Amino acid sequence: ENDKPSSSNGPDGNNETSGNDGSSVKKEVAVGAKFTDTASYGIYKVTSKKNGSGTVEYVKPVNSKVTKADIPSTITYAGITYKVTAVGEKAFLNCSKLKTITIGKNVTSIGKRAFYGCKNLKKISIKATKLTSKKVGSKAFKGIAAKAVIKVPKSKLSAYKKLLKSKGVGSKITIKQ
């Protein structure tokens, strides 16, 4: 969580550090560092970074009383665009007010108990197409609303039905395209 540019970026201009005038300021965000994105009201952790882009994991919402959450496909922070590729373990654990969630198309993994105990979570939209049973943690969807509706990509309907049921989705929950 070092906001200062590293000393290896000399006077060649790789890192702009002026910015009291409101201009975009590039900061060094190290792998493992966390930051808050105000547009999506989420806290993210950098998982990789290379050549002006990278990947992040959605760690948790800024406020646990959130009613709607959107995990975007990409976010931009400090002038760098990151793909959001993961929802962290226990990210929304017991967020009992959460009713609606959208999971972006670049998400390839969802941590254990990510939505565990979100008893009012009734609408889930999954845009991602690369989720597998090895990449979705145990009990990720356990304890969501009994009559929830989960929308998934058409090409993944049968695979995701099987996958989601094995990760805690109850028998009364509708999974559709």
mmCIF file of C-alpha atoms in Angstrom:
data_model
loop_
_atom_site.group_PDB
_atom_site.id
_atom_site.type_symbol
_atom_site.label_atom_id
_atom_site.label_comp_id
_atom_site.label_asym_id
_atom_site.label_seq_id
_atom_site.Cartn_x
_atom_site.Cartn_y
_atom_site.Cartn_z
ATOM 1 C CA GLU A 1 0.000 0.000 0.000
ATOM 2 C CA ASN A 2 2.769 2.277 -1.023
ATOM 3 C CA ASP A 3 1.457 5.345 -2.837
ATOM 4 C CA LYS A 4 4.916 6.601 -3.740
ATOM 5 C CA PRO A 5 6.477 5.777 -7.079
ATOM 6 C CA SER A 6 9.362 3.355 -6.879
ATOM 7 C CA SER A 7 12.781 4.890 -7.285
ATOM 8 C CA SER A 8 13.482 2.752 -10.357
ATOM 9 C CA ASN A 9 11.200 5.019 -12.369
ATOM 10 C CA GLY A 10 13.607 7.880 -12.917
ATOM 11 C CA PRO A 11 13.103 11.116 -14.802
ATOM 12 C CA ASP A 12 11.910 9.300 -17.934
ATOM 13 C CA GLY A 13 8.293 10.142 -17.085
ATOM 14 C CA ASN A 14 6.977 6.605 -16.522
ATOM 15 C CA ASN A 15 5.283 7.757 -13.355
ATOM 16 C CA GLU A 16 3.502 11.074 -13.173
ATOM 17 C CA THR A 17 3.419 12.219 -9.592
ATOM 18 C CA SER A 18 2.262 15.828 -9.905
ATOM 19 C CA GLY A 19 -1.445 16.236 -9.670
ATOM 20 C CA ASN A 20 -2.669 18.863 -7.237
ATOM 21 C CA ASP A 21 -4.454 20.382 -10.220
ATOM 22 C CA GLY A 22 -6.723 17.337 -10.538
ATOM 23 C CA SER A 23 -4.824 15.767 -13.425
ATOM 24 C CA SER A 24 -4.583 11.996 -13.509
ATOM 25 C CA VAL A 25 -1.838 10.834 -11.228
ATOM 26 C CA LYS A 26 -0.181 7.485 -11.835
ATOM 27 C CA LYS A 27 0.790 5.691 -8.665
ATOM 28 C CA GLU A 28 2.730 2.508 -8.236
ATOM 29 C CA VAL A 29 0.219 -0.104 -7.134
ATOM 30 C CA ALA A 30 2.126 -3.227 -6.181
ATOM 31 C CA VAL A 31 0.844 -6.764 -6.616
ATOM 32 C CA GLY A 32 -0.949 -7.596 -3.369
ATOM 33 C CA ALA A 33 -1.935 -3.972 -2.699
ATOM 34 C CA LYS A 34 -5.594 -3.167 -2.038
ATOM 35 C CA PHE A 35 -7.531 -0.158 -3.265
ATOM 36 C CA THR A 36 -11.112 1.106 -3.256
ATOM 37 C CA ASP A 37 -13.050 1.788 -6.450
ATOM 38 C CA THR A 38 -15.765 4.339 -5.727
ATOM 39 C CA ALA A 39 -17.708 3.619 -8.938
ATOM 40 C CA SER A 40 -18.360 -0.028 -8.019
ATOM 41 C CA TYR A 41 -18.177 0.516 -4.227
ATOM 42 C CA GLY A 42 -15.704 -2.332 -4.008
ATOM 43 C CA ILE A 43 -12.331 -3.041 -2.464
ATOM 44 C CA TYR A 44 -9.922 -4.779 -4.838
ATOM 45 C CA LYS A 45 -6.562 -6.517 -4.526
ATOM 46 C CA VAL A 46 -4.030 -6.427 -7.359
ATOM 47 C CA THR A 47 -3.178 -10.002 -8.409
ATOM 48 C CA SER A 48 -0.951 -9.258 -11.405
ATOM 49 C CA LYS A 49 0.430 -6.270 -13.264
ATOM 50 C CA LYS A 50 2.349 -5.968 -16.504
ATOM 51 C CA ASN A 51 2.849 -3.308 -19.191
ATOM 52 C CA GLY A 52 0.137 -0.885 -18.077
ATOM 53 C CA SER A 53 -2.564 -3.456 -17.375
ATOM 54 C CA GLY A 54 -3.225 -6.196 -14.872
ATOM 55 C CA THR A 55 -5.740 -8.265 -12.950
ATOM 56 C CA VAL A 56 -7.519 -7.765 -9.640
ATOM 57 C CA GLU A 57 -9.653 -9.736 -7.213
ATOM 58 C CA TYR A 58 -12.859 -8.242 -5.797
ATOM 59 C CA VAL A 59 -12.173 -8.490 -2.053
ATOM 60 C CA LYS A 60 -15.378 -7.105 -0.522
ATOM 61 C CA PRO A 61 -17.884 -4.271 -0.809
ATOM 62 C CA VAL A 62 -17.038 -0.968 0.859
ATOM 63 C CA ASN A 63 -20.199 -1.310 2.959
ATOM 64 C CA SER A 64 -21.546 -4.682 4.140
ATOM 65 C CA LYS A 65 -25.100 -3.261 4.082
ATOM 66 C CA VAL A 66 -24.984 -2.967 0.275
ATOM 67 C CA THR A 67 -28.228 -4.032 -1.493
ATOM 68 C CA LYS A 68 -26.875 -4.198 -5.057
ATOM 69 C CA ALA A 69 -23.380 -5.005 -6.283
ATOM 70 C CA ASP A 70 -21.840 -4.989 -9.736
ATOM 71 C CA ILE A 71 -18.532 -6.774 -10.171
ATOM 72 C CA PRO A 72 -17.377 -5.164 -13.420
ATOM 73 C CA SER A 73 -15.360 -6.775 -16.210
ATOM 74 C CA THR A 74 -12.654 -4.143 -15.833
ATOM 75 C CA ILE A 75 -11.832 -1.204 -13.589
ATOM 76 C CA THR A 76 -9.359 1.622 -13.956
ATOM 77 C CA TYR A 77 -7.290 2.791 -11.017
ATOM 78 C CA ALA A 78 -4.365 5.218 -11.075
ATOM 79 C CA GLY A 79 -4.390 5.216 -14.870
ATOM 80 C CA ILE A 80 -4.149 1.429 -15.187
ATOM 81 C CA THR A 81 -6.991 -0.750 -16.474
ATOM 82 C CA TYR A 82 -7.348 -4.023 -14.605
ATOM 83 C CA LYS A 83 -9.429 -7.074 -15.535
ATOM 84 C CA VAL A 84 -11.529 -8.245 -12.609
ATOM 85 C CA THR A 85 -10.824 -11.994 -12.655
ATOM 86 C CA ALA A 86 -11.855 -13.175 -9.186
ATOM 87 C CA VAL A 87 -14.370 -12.743 -6.389
ATOM 88 C CA GLY A 88 -12.533 -13.273 -3.142
ATOM 89 C CA GLU A 89 -13.164 -15.801 -0.411
ATOM 90 C CA LYS A 90 -15.986 -14.613 1.901
ATOM 91 C CA ALA A 91 -16.345 -11.417 -0.204
ATOM 92 C CA PHE A 92 -20.052 -10.991 0.582
ATOM 93 C CA LEU A 93 -20.227 -13.326 3.604
ATOM 94 C CA ASN A 94 -23.475 -12.683 5.502
ATOM 95 C CA CYS A 95 -24.302 -9.489 3.546
ATOM 96 C CA SER A 96 -27.931 -10.009 4.501
ATOM 97 C CA LYS A 97 -29.154 -6.843 2.752
ATOM 98 C CA LEU A 98 -27.682 -7.838 -0.648
ATOM 99 C CA LYS A 99 -30.492 -8.486 -3.175
ATOM 100 C CA THR A 100 -28.862 -8.252 -6.611
ATOM 101 C CA ILE A 101 -25.407 -9.055 -7.971
ATOM 102 C CA THR A 102 -23.856 -8.992 -11.431
ATOM 103 C CA ILE A 103 -20.650 -10.941 -12.000
ATOM 104 C CA GLY A 104 -18.578 -9.601 -14.911
ATOM 105 C CA LYS A 105 -17.433 -11.552 -17.946
ATOM 106 C CA ASN A 106 -13.734 -11.701 -16.968
ATOM 107 C CA VAL A 107 -14.305 -13.476 -13.643
ATOM 108 C CA THR A 108 -12.679 -16.911 -13.723
ATOM 109 C CA SER A 109 -12.847 -17.794 -10.018
ATOM 110 C CA ILE A 110 -15.178 -17.309 -7.066
ATOM 111 C CA GLY A 111 -13.804 -17.960 -3.588
ATOM 112 C CA LYS A 112 -15.152 -20.200 -0.827
ATOM 113 C CA ARG A 113 -18.282 -18.839 0.834
ATOM 114 C CA ALA A 114 -18.214 -15.748 -1.405
ATOM 115 C CA PHE A 115 -22.004 -15.273 -1.130
ATOM 116 C CA TYR A 116 -22.560 -17.508 1.903
ATOM 117 C CA GLY A 117 -25.456 -16.367 4.077
ATOM 118 C CA CYS A 118 -26.729 -13.662 1.696
ATOM 119 C CA LYS A 119 -30.269 -14.673 2.595
ATOM 120 C CA ASN A 120 -31.951 -11.914 0.557
ATOM 121 C CA LEU A 121 -29.861 -12.426 -2.588
ATOM 122 C CA LYS A 122 -32.607 -13.060 -5.153
ATOM 123 C CA LYS A 123 -31.087 -11.996 -8.483
ATOM 124 C CA ILE A 124 -27.690 -13.129 -9.733
ATOM 125 C CA SER A 125 -26.473 -12.409 -13.238
ATOM 126 C CA ILE A 126 -23.324 -14.303 -14.238
ATOM 127 C CA LYS A 127 -21.704 -13.010 -17.444
ATOM 128 C CA ALA A 128 -18.528 -15.068 -16.999
ATOM 129 C CA THR A 129 -18.066 -18.153 -19.184
ATOM 130 C CA LYS A 130 -14.878 -19.623 -17.703
ATOM 131 C CA LEU A 131 -16.042 -20.812 -14.274
ATOM 132 C CA THR A 132 -15.274 -24.446 -13.412
ATOM 133 C CA SER A 133 -15.794 -26.535 -10.283
ATOM 134 C CA LYS A 134 -12.095 -26.173 -9.450
ATOM 135 C CA LYS A 135 -12.397 -22.384 -9.699
ATOM 136 C CA VAL A 136 -15.571 -21.951 -7.615
ATOM 137 C CA GLY A 137 -15.034 -22.485 -3.899
ATOM 138 C CA SER A 138 -17.128 -24.689 -1.652
ATOM 139 C CA LYS A 139 -20.377 -23.238 -0.342
ATOM 140 C CA ALA A 140 -19.893 -20.153 -2.548
ATOM 141 C CA PHE A 141 -23.675 -19.786 -2.979
ATOM 142 C CA LYS A 142 -24.907 -21.533 0.186
ATOM 143 C CA GLY A 143 -27.593 -19.674 2.111
ATOM 144 C CA ILE A 144 -28.825 -17.340 -0.641
ATOM 145 C CA ALA A 145 -32.590 -16.727 -1.029
ATOM 146 C CA ALA A 146 -34.533 -19.976 -1.470
ATOM 147 C CA LYS A 147 -36.314 -18.730 -4.610
ATOM 148 C CA ALA A 148 -33.444 -16.854 -6.215
ATOM 149 C CA VAL A 149 -33.074 -16.558 -9.989
ATOM 150 C CA ILE A 150 -29.619 -16.974 -11.515
ATOM 151 C CA LYS A 151 -29.065 -15.864 -15.118
ATOM 152 C CA VAL A 152 -26.126 -17.461 -16.912
ATOM 153 C CA PRO A 153 -24.731 -17.322 -20.474
ATOM 154 C CA LYS A 154 -26.747 -19.462 -22.915
ATOM 155 C CA SER A 155 -23.703 -21.524 -23.892
ATOM 156 C CA LYS A 156 -23.081 -22.458 -20.247
ATOM 157 C CA LEU A 157 -26.608 -23.237 -19.042
ATOM 158 C CA SER A 158 -26.281 -26.994 -18.450
ATOM 159 C CA ALA A 159 -22.685 -26.838 -17.180
ATOM 160 C CA TYR A 160 -23.459 -24.004 -14.754
ATOM 161 C CA LYS A 161 -26.634 -25.696 -13.449
ATOM 162 C CA LYS A 162 -24.517 -28.652 -12.344
ATOM 163 C CA LEU A 163 -21.685 -26.430 -11.087
ATOM 164 C CA LEU A 164 -23.898 -24.063 -9.062
ATOM 165 C CA LYS A 165 -25.869 -26.876 -7.435
ATOM 166 C CA SER A 166 -22.572 -28.431 -6.285
ATOM 167 C CA LYS A 167 -21.565 -25.081 -4.734
ATOM 168 C CA GLY A 168 -24.594 -24.614 -2.490
ATOM 169 C CA VAL A 169 -27.458 -23.475 -4.749
ATOM 170 C CA GLY A 170 -30.695 -24.983 -3.420
ATOM 171 C CA SER A 171 -33.197 -27.052 -5.400
ATOM 172 C CA LYS A 172 -35.860 -24.283 -5.508
ATOM 173 C CA ILE A 173 -33.513 -21.809 -7.160
ATOM 174 C CA THR A 174 -34.055 -21.135 -10.875
ATOM 175 C CA ILE A 175 -31.039 -21.137 -13.184
ATOM 176 C CA LYS A 176 -31.822 -19.797 -16.654
ATOM 177 C CA GLN A 177 -30.224 -18.091 -19.646
#
